[in-house]
Each structure stands twice: as structure tokens, then as C-alpha cells.
Amino acid sequence: MRGVVFDGKHVEVVHDLVVREPGPGEVLVRVVAAGLCHSDLSVIDGTIPFPAPVVLGHEGAGVVEAVGPGVTHVAPGDHVALSTLANCGACADCDRGRPTMCRKAIGRPQQPFSRADGRPLFQFASNSSFAERTVVKAVQAVKIPRDIPLTSAALMGCGVLTGVGAVLNRAKVDRGETVVVIGTGGIGLNVLQGARIAGALTIVAVDTNPAKEETALRFGATHFLDSTETVRDILPTGADHVFECVGHTGLVRTAIDLLDRHGQAILLGMTAPTAEASFPPAAMFLDKSILGCRYGSSRPQKDIALYAELYREGRLLLDELVTATYPVEEFARAAEDAEQGKVARGVLTF
């Protein structure tokens, strides 16, 4: 079968992938569509260290082909969105409703794939949706209504969970509050619509690319700026919430500087593991906070079901996130378009 493989130096679309059958508590999914997220590109450029060779992809949707023993919530033929959270469901963090903190779901890559000659390959983010078929833990396969296009549903597995979840689950933005979103890529757009859904009064989008204004306004921004320097023209006392969605250490300092009293800066952009940011501690004395956020502090089985209903009600935009679709053989073109900021989200199809 086809898939996108990174060998540690080069990326290649191969045609000889093999994936094992599902074991107890696992699901075999035929992937129909997979979003190309910057996290995949960050593996390629080394920003995210990951063992190789690896089958890339972590934002996908498809159809269940087979289930292992003990799986009852999905069955062959069901449409599913895939999450990256292979959480155990039994530890203290899972029991508290914090699956993103499950230690068994972090940093333990498996090797369910191999090449035709038997060489094993790692699975990226417990998912590897850039393959025609993948095996995931049952908890990662979330049943969705059949009337949601799979090219759109694929984006719920990462971009929507991370962006909307950061607003609703982590920051807990409330009605009438003010929000600044720095960076309006795939994650930033979902933060914008999360803030809109939460009822934020003023939502300022900031991006150096003026071509992104129309899309940002469609997703929920009330204002669009090409620089953070003019944010206080709109919010003189600062914002209740500032989301950094770029992954630039200098913008971490900017996010803090833009906070109002009791404001909070939420860090979503992925920096290099060794990168450091600096800020004056005195800036925090008025009850300000800096919040890290992994995967939107999400609970995929609950949250994806919610987002699916919001989509069906017209309150959550998914189709509008899909700027372009590419057959998997055109991965290189999709990656180039993403790197150049030409797409909100490009989607690979099988």
C-alpha cells in the first residue's frame, strides 16, 4: 500500500507499505483523507525529534475495516476521525479527564508498519495517517456521522482539537472577553472560531500576511492586523487571552506584553525543544498567567462528537479550512504549499 515515509534525511511516497492486523483493543482504519499539519513538516526539518524511518501523518479520517478483540464502540464500515491520543484510560490523569497528560500516550512510538522486505517503520504520533491503512488504539477512533465529508472530518483530529480545544478547555474563554490570536494558520484559524463559539466580544487576529485577512474574518476575527504593534489601538488595556500560534520565542514575550490584568498567554506554536524565551517576571504580578497547552487539553471521544454537531449546526467551519486537496503522490507539492503559507490546510487523499 501507499504511504509517506521519512527515513531521517528524505521523504518519499512509497508503494510497498504493510501494516499488521489489529490486536486486542485496536482498530484497523482505511484512511480516506489526512490533513498536512506543520507538525509533520517539523519532523522533517528536525524541530520535532522523532525516530526514523517513520510513516508520517497524524490528522486523518477514514472507514473502519476491522476491529480487534474487545472493541465495541466502532464496527467495520463506521466513519471515524483519528486522534493522536493513545491514552491508557486507566491512570490517574485519564481518570481525571486529562488524557493529554497520560504518560503512556507520550513518547512511546510503536512499529506496526513494515516495508515489503520486512524492514520495520515507526508510527508517528500513534497515528500515521499518511498511509492507506493504519492501526490505532480503539480510544483513538472516534465515530462520526456519515454526512460529514471525510476530507473535512480529517481536520478534527488535530487542528480543530488543538485550536478550538485550547479556547474552550484550556483558556476557558468566557462571553464578552477579549482575545488576540498571533498567527492565522491552521491552528490560529481554529482558535479564532473557538473564540467566536465561546462568545468572545473582541477577537483580534494578527498575521504578517495580509492575504489571510478575509479568511480570518470569516472564522471569527472582529479585527485583522499585520503587526502586534497596533493591538493596543484596539485593546488599550490589553487582552484577556493572547494565543501564540507561531512557535517563535520572541512572540512569547509579545503575547505576555499584550495581556491585561489577570490575562493569560496560551502557547500553542511549536518551538525547537532547546529554544528559550525570556520576559520580565514583574510583568506577571497583576495575576497574569502563561499556559502551556498540549493538543487543546482535549478529550477526543467527547470533543470530536461535540465539534461534529457544531459543524452540522453551521457553527463550526470545517469545509472552509480545506484550501486544497492533493493525491498522496503529490505530497511534495502539498508540503511546499504549506511551507509558503498558500493554504489554511492542505489535505492528502487516498
mmCIF file of C-alpha atoms in Angstrom:
data_model
loop_
_atom_site.group_PDB
_atom_site.id
_atom_site.type_symbol
_atom_site.label_atom_id
_atom_site.label_comp_id
_atom_site.label_asym_id
_atom_site.label_seq_id
_atom_site.Cartn_x
_atom_site.Cartn_y
_atom_site.Cartn_z
ATOM 1 C CA MET A 1 0.000 0.000 0.000
ATOM 2 C CA ARG A 2 0.975 3.666 -0.392
ATOM 3 C CA GLY A 3 2.331 5.935 2.326
ATOM 4 C CA VAL A 4 4.627 8.861 3.063
ATOM 5 C CA VAL A 5 7.881 7.745 4.699
ATOM 6 C CA PHE A 6 10.651 9.864 6.216
ATOM 7 C CA ASP A 7 13.928 7.974 6.567
ATOM 8 C CA GLY A 8 15.697 10.593 8.670
ATOM 9 C CA LYS A 9 17.001 12.529 5.669
ATOM 10 C CA HIS A 10 14.497 12.289 2.834
ATOM 11 C CA VAL A 11 10.739 11.993 2.340
ATOM 12 C CA GLU A 12 9.344 9.548 -0.180
ATOM 13 C CA VAL A 13 5.928 8.291 -1.223
ATOM 14 C CA VAL A 14 6.349 4.507 -1.206
ATOM 15 C CA HIS A 15 4.069 1.784 -2.543
ATOM 16 C CA ASP A 16 5.201 -1.236 -0.547
ATOM 17 C CA LEU A 17 3.979 -0.499 2.976
ATOM 18 C CA VAL A 18 2.492 -3.270 5.073
ATOM 19 C CA VAL A 19 0.533 -2.777 8.299
ATOM 20 C CA ARG A 20 -0.223 -5.563 10.751
ATOM 21 C CA GLU A 21 -3.713 -6.681 11.703
ATOM 22 C CA PRO A 22 -5.366 -5.103 14.754
ATOM 23 C CA GLY A 23 -4.756 -6.750 18.102
ATOM 24 C CA PRO A 24 -6.861 -6.585 21.267
ATOM 25 C CA GLY A 25 -8.238 -3.089 21.795
ATOM 26 C CA GLU A 26 -7.131 -1.902 18.338
ATOM 27 C CA VAL A 27 -8.807 -0.737 15.141
ATOM 28 C CA LEU A 28 -7.698 -1.037 11.511
ATOM 29 C CA VAL A 29 -8.764 2.037 9.527
ATOM 30 C CA ARG A 30 -8.734 2.631 5.781
ATOM 31 C CA VAL A 31 -7.611 6.246 5.592
ATOM 32 C CA VAL A 32 -9.542 8.361 3.103
ATOM 33 C CA ALA A 33 -8.116 11.811 3.863
ATOM 34 C CA ALA A 34 -5.371 13.297 6.013
ATOM 35 C CA GLY A 35 -4.541 16.918 6.755
ATOM 36 C CA LEU A 36 -0.968 18.108 6.299
ATOM 37 C CA CYS A 37 -0.046 19.822 9.563
ATOM 38 C CA HIS A 38 3.138 21.754 10.296
ATOM 39 C CA SER A 39 3.970 19.142 12.928
ATOM 40 C CA ASP A 40 4.598 16.686 10.090
ATOM 41 C CA LEU A 41 6.911 19.199 8.451
ATOM 42 C CA SER A 42 8.589 19.795 11.809
ATOM 43 C CA VAL A 43 9.596 16.128 11.932
ATOM 44 C CA ILE A 44 11.178 16.514 8.513
ATOM 45 C CA ASP A 45 13.142 19.658 9.430
ATOM 46 C CA GLY A 46 14.164 18.304 12.836
ATOM 47 C CA THR A 47 12.164 20.704 15.015
ATOM 48 C CA ILE A 48 10.333 17.679 16.422
ATOM 49 C CA PRO A 49 12.825 14.870 17.089
ATOM 50 C CA PHE A 50 11.369 11.501 16.123
ATOM 51 C CA PRO A 51 12.927 8.124 15.363
ATOM 52 C CA ALA A 52 13.162 7.101 11.728
ATOM 53 C CA PRO A 53 12.176 5.579 9.427
ATOM 54 C CA VAL A 54 8.656 6.702 10.178
ATOM 55 C CA VAL A 55 5.309 6.832 8.408
ATOM 56 C CA LEU A 56 4.152 10.434 8.717
ATOM 57 C CA GLY A 57 0.687 11.908 9.266
ATOM 58 C CA HIS A 58 -1.405 12.434 12.366
ATOM 59 C CA GLU A 59 -4.621 14.172 11.266
ATOM 60 C CA GLY A 60 -6.883 11.802 9.391
ATOM 61 C CA ALA A 61 -10.291 10.270 8.869
ATOM 62 C CA GLY A 62 -11.477 7.118 7.215
ATOM 63 C CA VAL A 63 -13.534 3.949 7.421
ATOM 64 C CA VAL A 64 -13.116 1.116 9.915
ATOM 65 C CA GLU A 65 -12.043 -2.097 8.172
ATOM 66 C CA ALA A 66 -11.530 -4.387 11.160
ATOM 67 C CA VAL A 67 -11.515 -4.317 14.949
ATOM 68 C CA GLY A 68 -9.576 -6.355 17.444
ATOM 69 C CA PRO A 69 -10.997 -8.280 20.392
ATOM 70 C CA GLY A 70 -12.720 -6.113 22.990
ATOM 71 C CA VAL A 71 -13.589 -3.216 20.671
ATOM 72 C CA THR A 72 -17.309 -2.451 20.776
ATOM 73 C CA HIS A 73 -17.777 1.291 20.173
ATOM 74 C CA VAL A 74 -16.934 1.098 16.461
ATOM 75 C CA ALA A 75 -17.502 -1.602 13.843
ATOM 76 C CA PRO A 76 -16.406 -2.246 10.258
ATOM 77 C CA GLY A 77 -17.971 0.332 7.949
ATOM 78 C CA ASP A 78 -18.141 3.114 10.549
ATOM 79 C CA HIS A 79 -16.697 6.502 9.619
ATOM 80 C CA VAL A 80 -14.135 7.711 12.136
ATOM 81 C CA ALA A 81 -11.879 10.657 12.840
ATOM 82 C CA LEU A 82 -8.493 9.712 14.267
ATOM 83 C CA SER A 83 -6.876 11.338 17.267
ATOM 84 C CA THR A 84 -3.227 11.093 18.291
ATOM 85 C CA LEU A 85 -4.014 10.280 21.917
ATOM 86 C CA ALA A 86 -3.217 6.630 22.573
ATOM 87 C CA ASN A 87 -4.000 7.139 26.251
ATOM 88 C CA CYS A 88 -4.387 4.163 28.543
ATOM 89 C CA GLY A 89 -7.749 5.117 30.074
ATOM 90 C CA ALA A 90 -6.784 3.752 33.485
ATOM 91 C CA CYS A 91 -4.149 6.054 35.013
ATOM 92 C CA ALA A 92 -4.858 8.908 37.420
ATOM 93 C CA ASP A 93 -4.725 11.541 34.675
ATOM 94 C CA CYS A 94 -7.114 9.625 32.409
ATOM 95 C CA ASP A 95 -9.418 9.089 35.372
ATOM 96 C CA ARG A 96 -9.451 12.840 35.997
ATOM 97 C CA GLY A 97 -10.441 13.543 32.393
ATOM 98 C CA ARG A 98 -6.957 14.667 31.343
ATOM 99 C CA PRO A 99 -5.984 12.148 28.640
ATOM 100 C CA THR A 100 -3.445 14.558 27.124
ATOM 101 C CA MET A 101 -1.389 14.094 30.300
ATOM 102 C CA CYS A 102 -1.389 10.283 30.171
ATOM 103 C CA ARG A 103 2.253 9.242 30.391
ATOM 104 C CA LYS A 104 1.563 6.098 28.385
ATOM 105 C CA ALA A 105 0.437 8.271 25.475
ATOM 106 C CA ILE A 106 3.648 10.286 25.220
ATOM 107 C CA GLY A 107 6.990 9.290 23.712
ATOM 108 C CA ARG A 108 6.380 5.583 23.180
ATOM 109 C CA PRO A 109 6.349 5.100 19.404
ATOM 110 C CA GLN A 110 5.369 1.690 18.079
ATOM 111 C CA GLN A 111 6.257 -0.082 14.825
ATOM 112 C CA PRO A 112 3.082 -1.515 13.303
ATOM 113 C CA PHE A 113 4.337 -0.845 9.758
ATOM 114 C CA SER A 114 6.958 -2.546 7.634
ATOM 115 C CA ARG A 115 8.213 -2.426 4.067
ATOM 116 C CA ALA A 116 7.636 -5.385 1.782
ATOM 117 C CA ASP A 117 11.155 -6.644 2.604
ATOM 118 C CA GLY A 118 10.343 -6.745 6.315
ATOM 119 C CA ARG A 119 12.051 -3.538 7.461
ATOM 120 C CA PRO A 120 10.022 -2.053 10.348
ATOM 121 C CA LEU A 121 8.849 1.575 10.440
ATOM 122 C CA PHE A 122 7.733 3.729 13.321
ATOM 123 C CA GLN A 123 4.261 5.210 13.660
ATOM 124 C CA PHE A 124 4.144 8.994 14.027
ATOM 125 C CA ALA A 125 2.028 10.332 16.904
ATOM 126 C CA SER A 126 0.421 6.897 17.340
ATOM 127 C CA ASN A 127 -1.418 7.644 14.119
ATOM 128 C CA SER A 128 0.450 7.713 10.762
ATOM 129 C CA SER A 129 -2.499 8.825 8.675
ATOM 130 C CA PHE A 130 -0.318 9.346 5.572
ATOM 131 C CA ALA A 131 -0.846 5.681 4.777
ATOM 132 C CA GLU A 132 -3.711 3.920 3.039
ATOM 133 C CA ARG A 133 -4.336 1.921 6.205
ATOM 134 C CA THR A 134 -3.263 2.351 9.789
ATOM 135 C CA VAL A 135 -3.770 0.590 13.116
ATOM 136 C CA VAL A 136 -4.676 2.677 16.164
ATOM 137 C CA LYS A 137 -5.838 2.075 19.701
ATOM 138 C CA ALA A 138 -9.610 1.909 19.964
ATOM 139 C CA VAL A 139 -9.726 5.105 22.006
ATOM 140 C CA GLN A 140 -8.217 6.982 19.045
ATOM 141 C CA ALA A 141 -11.006 6.062 16.618
ATOM 142 C CA VAL A 142 -13.955 8.401 17.153
ATOM 143 C CA LYS A 143 -17.167 7.542 15.330
ATOM 144 C CA ILE A 144 -18.569 10.443 13.327
ATOM 145 C CA PRO A 145 -21.777 10.946 11.300
ATOM 146 C CA ARG A 146 -21.587 9.741 7.716
ATOM 147 C CA ASP A 147 -22.799 13.070 6.344
ATOM 148 C CA ILE A 148 -19.546 14.835 7.311
ATOM 149 C CA PRO A 149 -17.135 14.780 4.344
ATOM 150 C CA LEU A 150 -14.051 12.809 5.338
ATOM 151 C CA THR A 151 -11.788 15.462 3.798
ATOM 152 C CA SER A 152 -13.234 17.896 6.349
ATOM 153 C CA ALA A 153 -13.544 15.420 9.208
ATOM 154 C CA ALA A 154 -9.818 14.673 8.964
ATOM 155 C CA LEU A 155 -9.035 18.120 10.354
ATOM 156 C CA MET A 156 -10.898 17.460 13.587
ATOM 157 C CA GLY A 157 -8.165 15.053 14.653
ATOM 158 C CA CYS A 158 -5.522 17.731 15.251
ATOM 159 C CA GLY A 159 -6.114 21.284 14.045
ATOM 160 C CA VAL A 160 -9.633 21.592 15.429
ATOM 161 C CA LEU A 161 -8.947 19.665 18.628
ATOM 162 C CA THR A 162 -5.872 21.805 19.292
ATOM 163 C CA GLY A 163 -7.199 25.237 18.342
ATOM 164 C CA VAL A 164 -10.812 25.093 19.468
ATOM 165 C CA GLY A 165 -9.849 22.961 22.461
ATOM 166 C CA ALA A 166 -7.249 25.485 23.599
ATOM 167 C CA VAL A 167 -10.015 28.081 23.779
ATOM 168 C CA LEU A 168 -12.779 26.023 25.362
ATOM 169 C CA ASN A 169 -10.818 23.552 27.505
ATOM 170 C CA ARG A 170 -7.562 25.246 28.486
ATOM 171 C CA ALA A 171 -8.136 29.005 28.422
ATOM 172 C CA LYS A 172 -11.875 28.666 29.130
ATOM 173 C CA VAL A 173 -12.644 31.878 27.273
ATOM 174 C CA ASP A 174 -15.923 33.355 28.505
ATOM 175 C CA ARG A 175 -18.608 35.501 26.905
ATOM 176 C CA GLY A 176 -17.660 39.138 26.460
ATOM 177 C CA GLU A 177 -13.907 38.583 26.893
ATOM 178 C CA THR A 178 -11.167 39.801 24.566
ATOM 179 C CA VAL A 179 -8.861 37.574 22.555
ATOM 180 C CA VAL A 180 -5.730 38.126 20.461
ATOM 181 C CA VAL A 181 -4.547 35.367 18.106
ATOM 182 C CA ILE A 182 -0.988 35.669 16.809
ATOM 183 C CA GLY A 183 -0.661 33.628 13.624
ATOM 184 C CA THR A 184 -3.619 32.566 11.483
ATOM 185 C CA GLY A 185 -2.505 29.261 10.051
ATOM 186 C CA GLY A 186 -4.496 26.078 10.611
ATOM 187 C CA ILE A 187 -4.247 26.259 14.409
ATOM 188 C CA GLY A 188 -4.819 30.015 14.593
ATOM 189 C CA LEU A 189 -7.971 29.815 12.482
ATOM 190 C CA ASN A 190 -9.382 27.220 14.845
ATOM 191 C CA VAL A 191 -8.528 29.405 17.818
ATOM 192 C CA LEU A 192 -10.439 32.203 16.116
ATOM 193 C CA GLN A 193 -13.533 30.113 15.632
ATOM 194 C CA GLY A 194 -13.205 28.694 19.128
ATOM 195 C CA ALA A 195 -13.229 32.245 20.493
ATOM 196 C CA ARG A 196 -16.282 33.038 18.371
ATOM 197 C CA ILE A 197 -18.105 29.939 19.630
ATOM 198 C CA ALA A 198 -17.179 30.848 23.221
ATOM 199 C CA GLY A 199 -18.771 34.280 22.785
ATOM 200 C CA ALA A 200 -15.673 36.491 22.948
ATOM 201 C CA LEU A 201 -16.542 40.127 22.255
ATOM 202 C CA THR A 202 -13.369 41.340 20.553
ATOM 203 C CA ILE A 203 -11.198 38.886 18.608
ATOM 204 C CA VAL A 204 -8.040 40.350 17.078
ATOM 205 C CA ALA A 205 -6.176 38.274 14.504
ATOM 206 C CA VAL A 206 -2.543 39.162 13.796
ATOM 207 C CA ASP A 207 -0.622 37.849 10.807
ATOM 208 C CA THR A 208 2.117 39.347 8.663
ATOM 209 C CA ASN A 209 0.430 38.007 5.529
ATOM 210 C CA PRO A 210 -2.381 40.427 4.585
ATOM 211 C CA ALA A 211 -3.842 37.830 2.218
ATOM 212 C CA LYS A 212 -5.104 35.951 5.280
ATOM 213 C CA GLU A 213 -7.449 38.730 6.386
ATOM 214 C CA GLU A 214 -10.562 37.542 4.574
ATOM 215 C CA THR A 215 -10.267 34.013 5.953
ATOM 216 C CA ALA A 216 -9.525 35.231 9.480
ATOM 217 C CA LEU A 217 -12.633 37.410 9.464
ATOM 218 C CA ARG A 218 -14.733 34.521 8.163
ATOM 219 C CA PHE A 219 -13.583 32.294 11.021
ATOM 220 C CA GLY A 220 -14.399 34.810 13.731
ATOM 221 C CA ALA A 221 -11.934 37.685 13.913
ATOM 222 C CA THR A 222 -13.503 41.072 14.540
ATOM 223 C CA HIS A 223 -10.249 42.819 13.576
ATOM 224 C CA PHE A 224 -7.216 41.874 11.473
ATOM 225 C CA LEU A 225 -3.769 43.414 11.907
ATOM 226 C CA ASP A 226 -0.461 42.766 10.163
ATOM 227 C CA SER A 227 1.551 43.650 13.280
ATOM 228 C CA THR A 228 1.205 43.223 17.043
ATOM 229 C CA GLU A 229 2.369 46.821 17.472
ATOM 230 C CA THR A 230 -1.127 48.182 16.847
ATOM 231 C CA VAL A 231 -3.091 45.742 19.012
ATOM 232 C CA ARG A 232 -3.373 48.298 21.817
ATOM 233 C CA ASP A 233 -5.048 50.721 19.445
ATOM 234 C CA ILE A 234 -7.964 48.295 19.647
ATOM 235 C CA LEU A 235 -7.426 46.983 23.195
ATOM 236 C CA PRO A 236 -5.807 49.867 25.122
ATOM 237 C CA THR A 237 -5.600 47.958 28.417
ATOM 238 C CA GLY A 238 -4.602 44.665 26.812
ATOM 239 C CA ALA A 239 -6.390 41.374 26.174
ATOM 240 C CA ASP A 240 -7.889 38.768 28.458
ATOM 241 C CA HIS A 241 -6.339 35.988 26.363
ATOM 242 C CA VAL A 242 -3.446 36.005 23.888
ATOM 243 C CA PHE A 243 -2.765 32.838 21.877
ATOM 244 C CA GLU A 244 0.695 32.422 20.354
ATOM 245 C CA CYS A 245 0.224 30.101 17.361
ATOM 246 C CA VAL A 246 3.511 30.587 15.513
ATOM 247 C CA GLY A 247 6.161 28.989 17.713
ATOM 248 C CA HIS A 248 8.509 31.992 17.851
ATOM 249 C CA THR A 249 10.211 32.736 21.153
ATOM 250 C CA GLY A 250 10.057 36.478 20.581
ATOM 251 C CA LEU A 251 6.307 36.253 20.155
ATOM 252 C CA VAL A 252 6.019 34.561 23.548
ATOM 253 C CA ARG A 253 7.313 37.792 25.071
ATOM 254 C CA THR A 254 4.931 39.765 22.841
ATOM 255 C CA ALA A 255 1.970 37.674 23.976
ATOM 256 C CA ILE A 256 2.775 38.440 27.608
ATOM 257 C CA ASP A 257 3.230 42.142 26.874
ATOM 258 C CA LEU A 258 -0.250 42.280 25.316
ATOM 259 C CA LEU A 259 -2.059 40.945 28.382
ATOM 260 C CA ASP A 260 -4.453 42.923 30.508
ATOM 261 C CA ARG A 261 -4.607 42.398 34.261
ATOM 262 C CA HIS A 262 -5.475 38.813 35.083
ATOM 263 C CA GLY A 263 -4.828 37.944 31.439
ATOM 264 C CA GLN A 264 -3.338 34.705 30.233
ATOM 265 C CA ALA A 265 -0.958 33.867 27.396
ATOM 266 C CA ILE A 266 -1.571 30.452 25.856
ATOM 267 C CA LEU A 267 1.372 28.920 23.992
ATOM 268 C CA LEU A 268 0.370 26.724 21.041
ATOM 269 C CA GLY A 269 3.151 27.256 18.495
ATOM 270 C CA MET A 270 5.806 24.535 18.439
ATOM 271 C CA THR A 271 9.334 25.796 19.109
ATOM 272 C CA ALA A 272 12.514 23.745 18.949
ATOM 273 C CA PRO A 273 12.957 21.670 22.144
ATOM 274 C CA THR A 274 16.010 23.684 23.224
ATOM 275 C CA ALA A 275 14.620 27.148 22.382
ATOM 276 C CA GLU A 276 14.272 29.583 25.287
ATOM 277 C CA ALA A 277 12.027 32.616 25.757
ATOM 278 C CA SER A 278 12.533 35.492 28.174
ATOM 279 C CA PHE A 279 10.256 38.028 29.832
ATOM 280 C CA PRO A 280 10.377 40.307 32.891
ATOM 281 C CA PRO A 281 8.798 38.476 35.879
ATOM 282 C CA ALA A 282 7.453 41.793 37.120
ATOM 283 C CA ALA A 283 5.069 41.712 34.156
ATOM 284 C CA MET A 284 3.262 38.798 35.802
ATOM 285 C CA PHE A 285 2.483 40.377 39.174
ATOM 286 C CA LEU A 286 -1.021 41.507 38.207
ATOM 287 C CA ASP A 287 -2.307 37.925 38.241
ATOM 288 C CA LYS A 288 -1.188 37.197 34.701
ATOM 289 C CA SER A 289 -0.539 33.610 33.605
ATOM 290 C CA ILE A 290 1.390 31.693 30.971
ATOM 291 C CA LEU A 291 -0.348 28.464 29.970
ATOM 292 C CA GLY A 292 1.123 25.594 28.058
ATOM 293 C CA CYS A 293 -1.368 23.528 26.135
ATOM 294 C CA ARG A 294 -0.966 20.062 24.684
ATOM 295 C CA TYR A 295 -3.405 19.073 21.973
ATOM 296 C CA GLY A 296 -6.060 21.513 23.126
ATOM 297 C CA SER A 297 -6.326 19.783 26.531
ATOM 298 C CA SER A 298 -8.765 17.663 24.589
ATOM 299 C CA ARG A 299 -10.859 14.615 25.361
ATOM 300 C CA PRO A 300 -11.251 13.336 21.799
ATOM 301 C CA GLN A 301 -14.162 10.957 22.286
ATOM 302 C CA LYS A 302 -16.160 13.791 23.857
ATOM 303 C CA ASP A 303 -14.797 16.774 21.960
ATOM 304 C CA ILE A 304 -14.891 15.382 18.413
ATOM 305 C CA ALA A 305 -18.528 14.389 18.942
ATOM 306 C CA LEU A 306 -19.244 17.958 20.081
ATOM 307 C CA TYR A 307 -17.397 19.519 17.145
ATOM 308 C CA ALA A 308 -19.226 17.234 14.716
ATOM 309 C CA GLU A 309 -22.565 18.545 15.997
ATOM 310 C CA LEU A 310 -21.369 22.146 15.896
ATOM 311 C CA TYR A 311 -20.352 21.562 12.269
ATOM 312 C CA ARG A 312 -23.752 20.137 11.402
ATOM 313 C CA GLU A 313 -25.372 23.196 13.001
ATOM 314 C CA GLY A 314 -23.199 25.516 10.916
ATOM 315 C CA ARG A 315 -21.356 26.910 13.954
ATOM 316 C CA LEU A 316 -18.009 25.188 13.346
ATOM 317 C CA LEU A 317 -16.301 25.657 9.987
ATOM 318 C CA LEU A 318 -14.553 22.611 8.557
ATOM 319 C CA ASP A 319 -15.051 22.701 4.793
ATOM 320 C CA GLU A 320 -13.653 26.241 4.743
ATOM 321 C CA LEU A 321 -10.400 25.018 6.323
ATOM 322 C CA VAL A 322 -9.664 22.780 3.339
ATOM 323 C CA THR A 323 -7.912 25.071 0.890
ATOM 324 C CA ALA A 324 -6.722 22.325 -1.425
ATOM 325 C CA THR A 325 -6.694 18.556 -1.771
ATOM 326 C CA TYR A 326 -3.822 16.529 -3.202
ATOM 327 C CA PRO A 327 -3.468 12.864 -4.116
ATOM 328 C CA VAL A 328 -0.897 11.379 -1.763
ATOM 329 C CA GLU A 329 1.553 11.088 -4.665
ATOM 330 C CA GLU A 330 1.711 14.910 -4.687
ATOM 331 C CA PHE A 331 2.956 15.163 -1.102
ATOM 332 C CA ALA A 332 5.930 17.291 -2.152
ATOM 333 C CA ARG A 333 3.642 19.915 -3.726
ATOM 334 C CA ALA A 334 1.353 19.889 -0.706
ATOM 335 C CA ALA A 335 4.319 20.384 1.615
ATOM 336 C CA GLU A 336 5.653 23.254 -0.494
ATOM 337 C CA ASP A 337 2.262 24.990 -0.486
ATOM 338 C CA ALA A 338 2.051 24.613 3.293
ATOM 339 C CA GLU A 339 5.570 25.964 3.811
ATOM 340 C CA GLN A 340 4.776 29.010 1.669
ATOM 341 C CA GLY A 341 1.547 29.729 3.545
ATOM 342 C CA LYS A 342 -0.650 29.205 0.483
ATOM 343 C CA VAL A 343 -3.169 27.025 2.309
ATOM 344 C CA ALA A 344 -5.071 27.069 5.582
ATOM 345 C CA ARG A 345 -4.915 23.285 5.415
ATOM 346 C CA GLY A 346 -3.947 21.036 2.576
ATOM 347 C CA VAL A 347 -5.488 17.562 2.628
ATOM 348 C CA LEU A 348 -3.956 14.412 1.172
ATOM 349 C CA THR A 349 -6.377 11.900 -0.306
ATOM 350 C CA PHE A 350 -6.128 8.178 -0.999
#
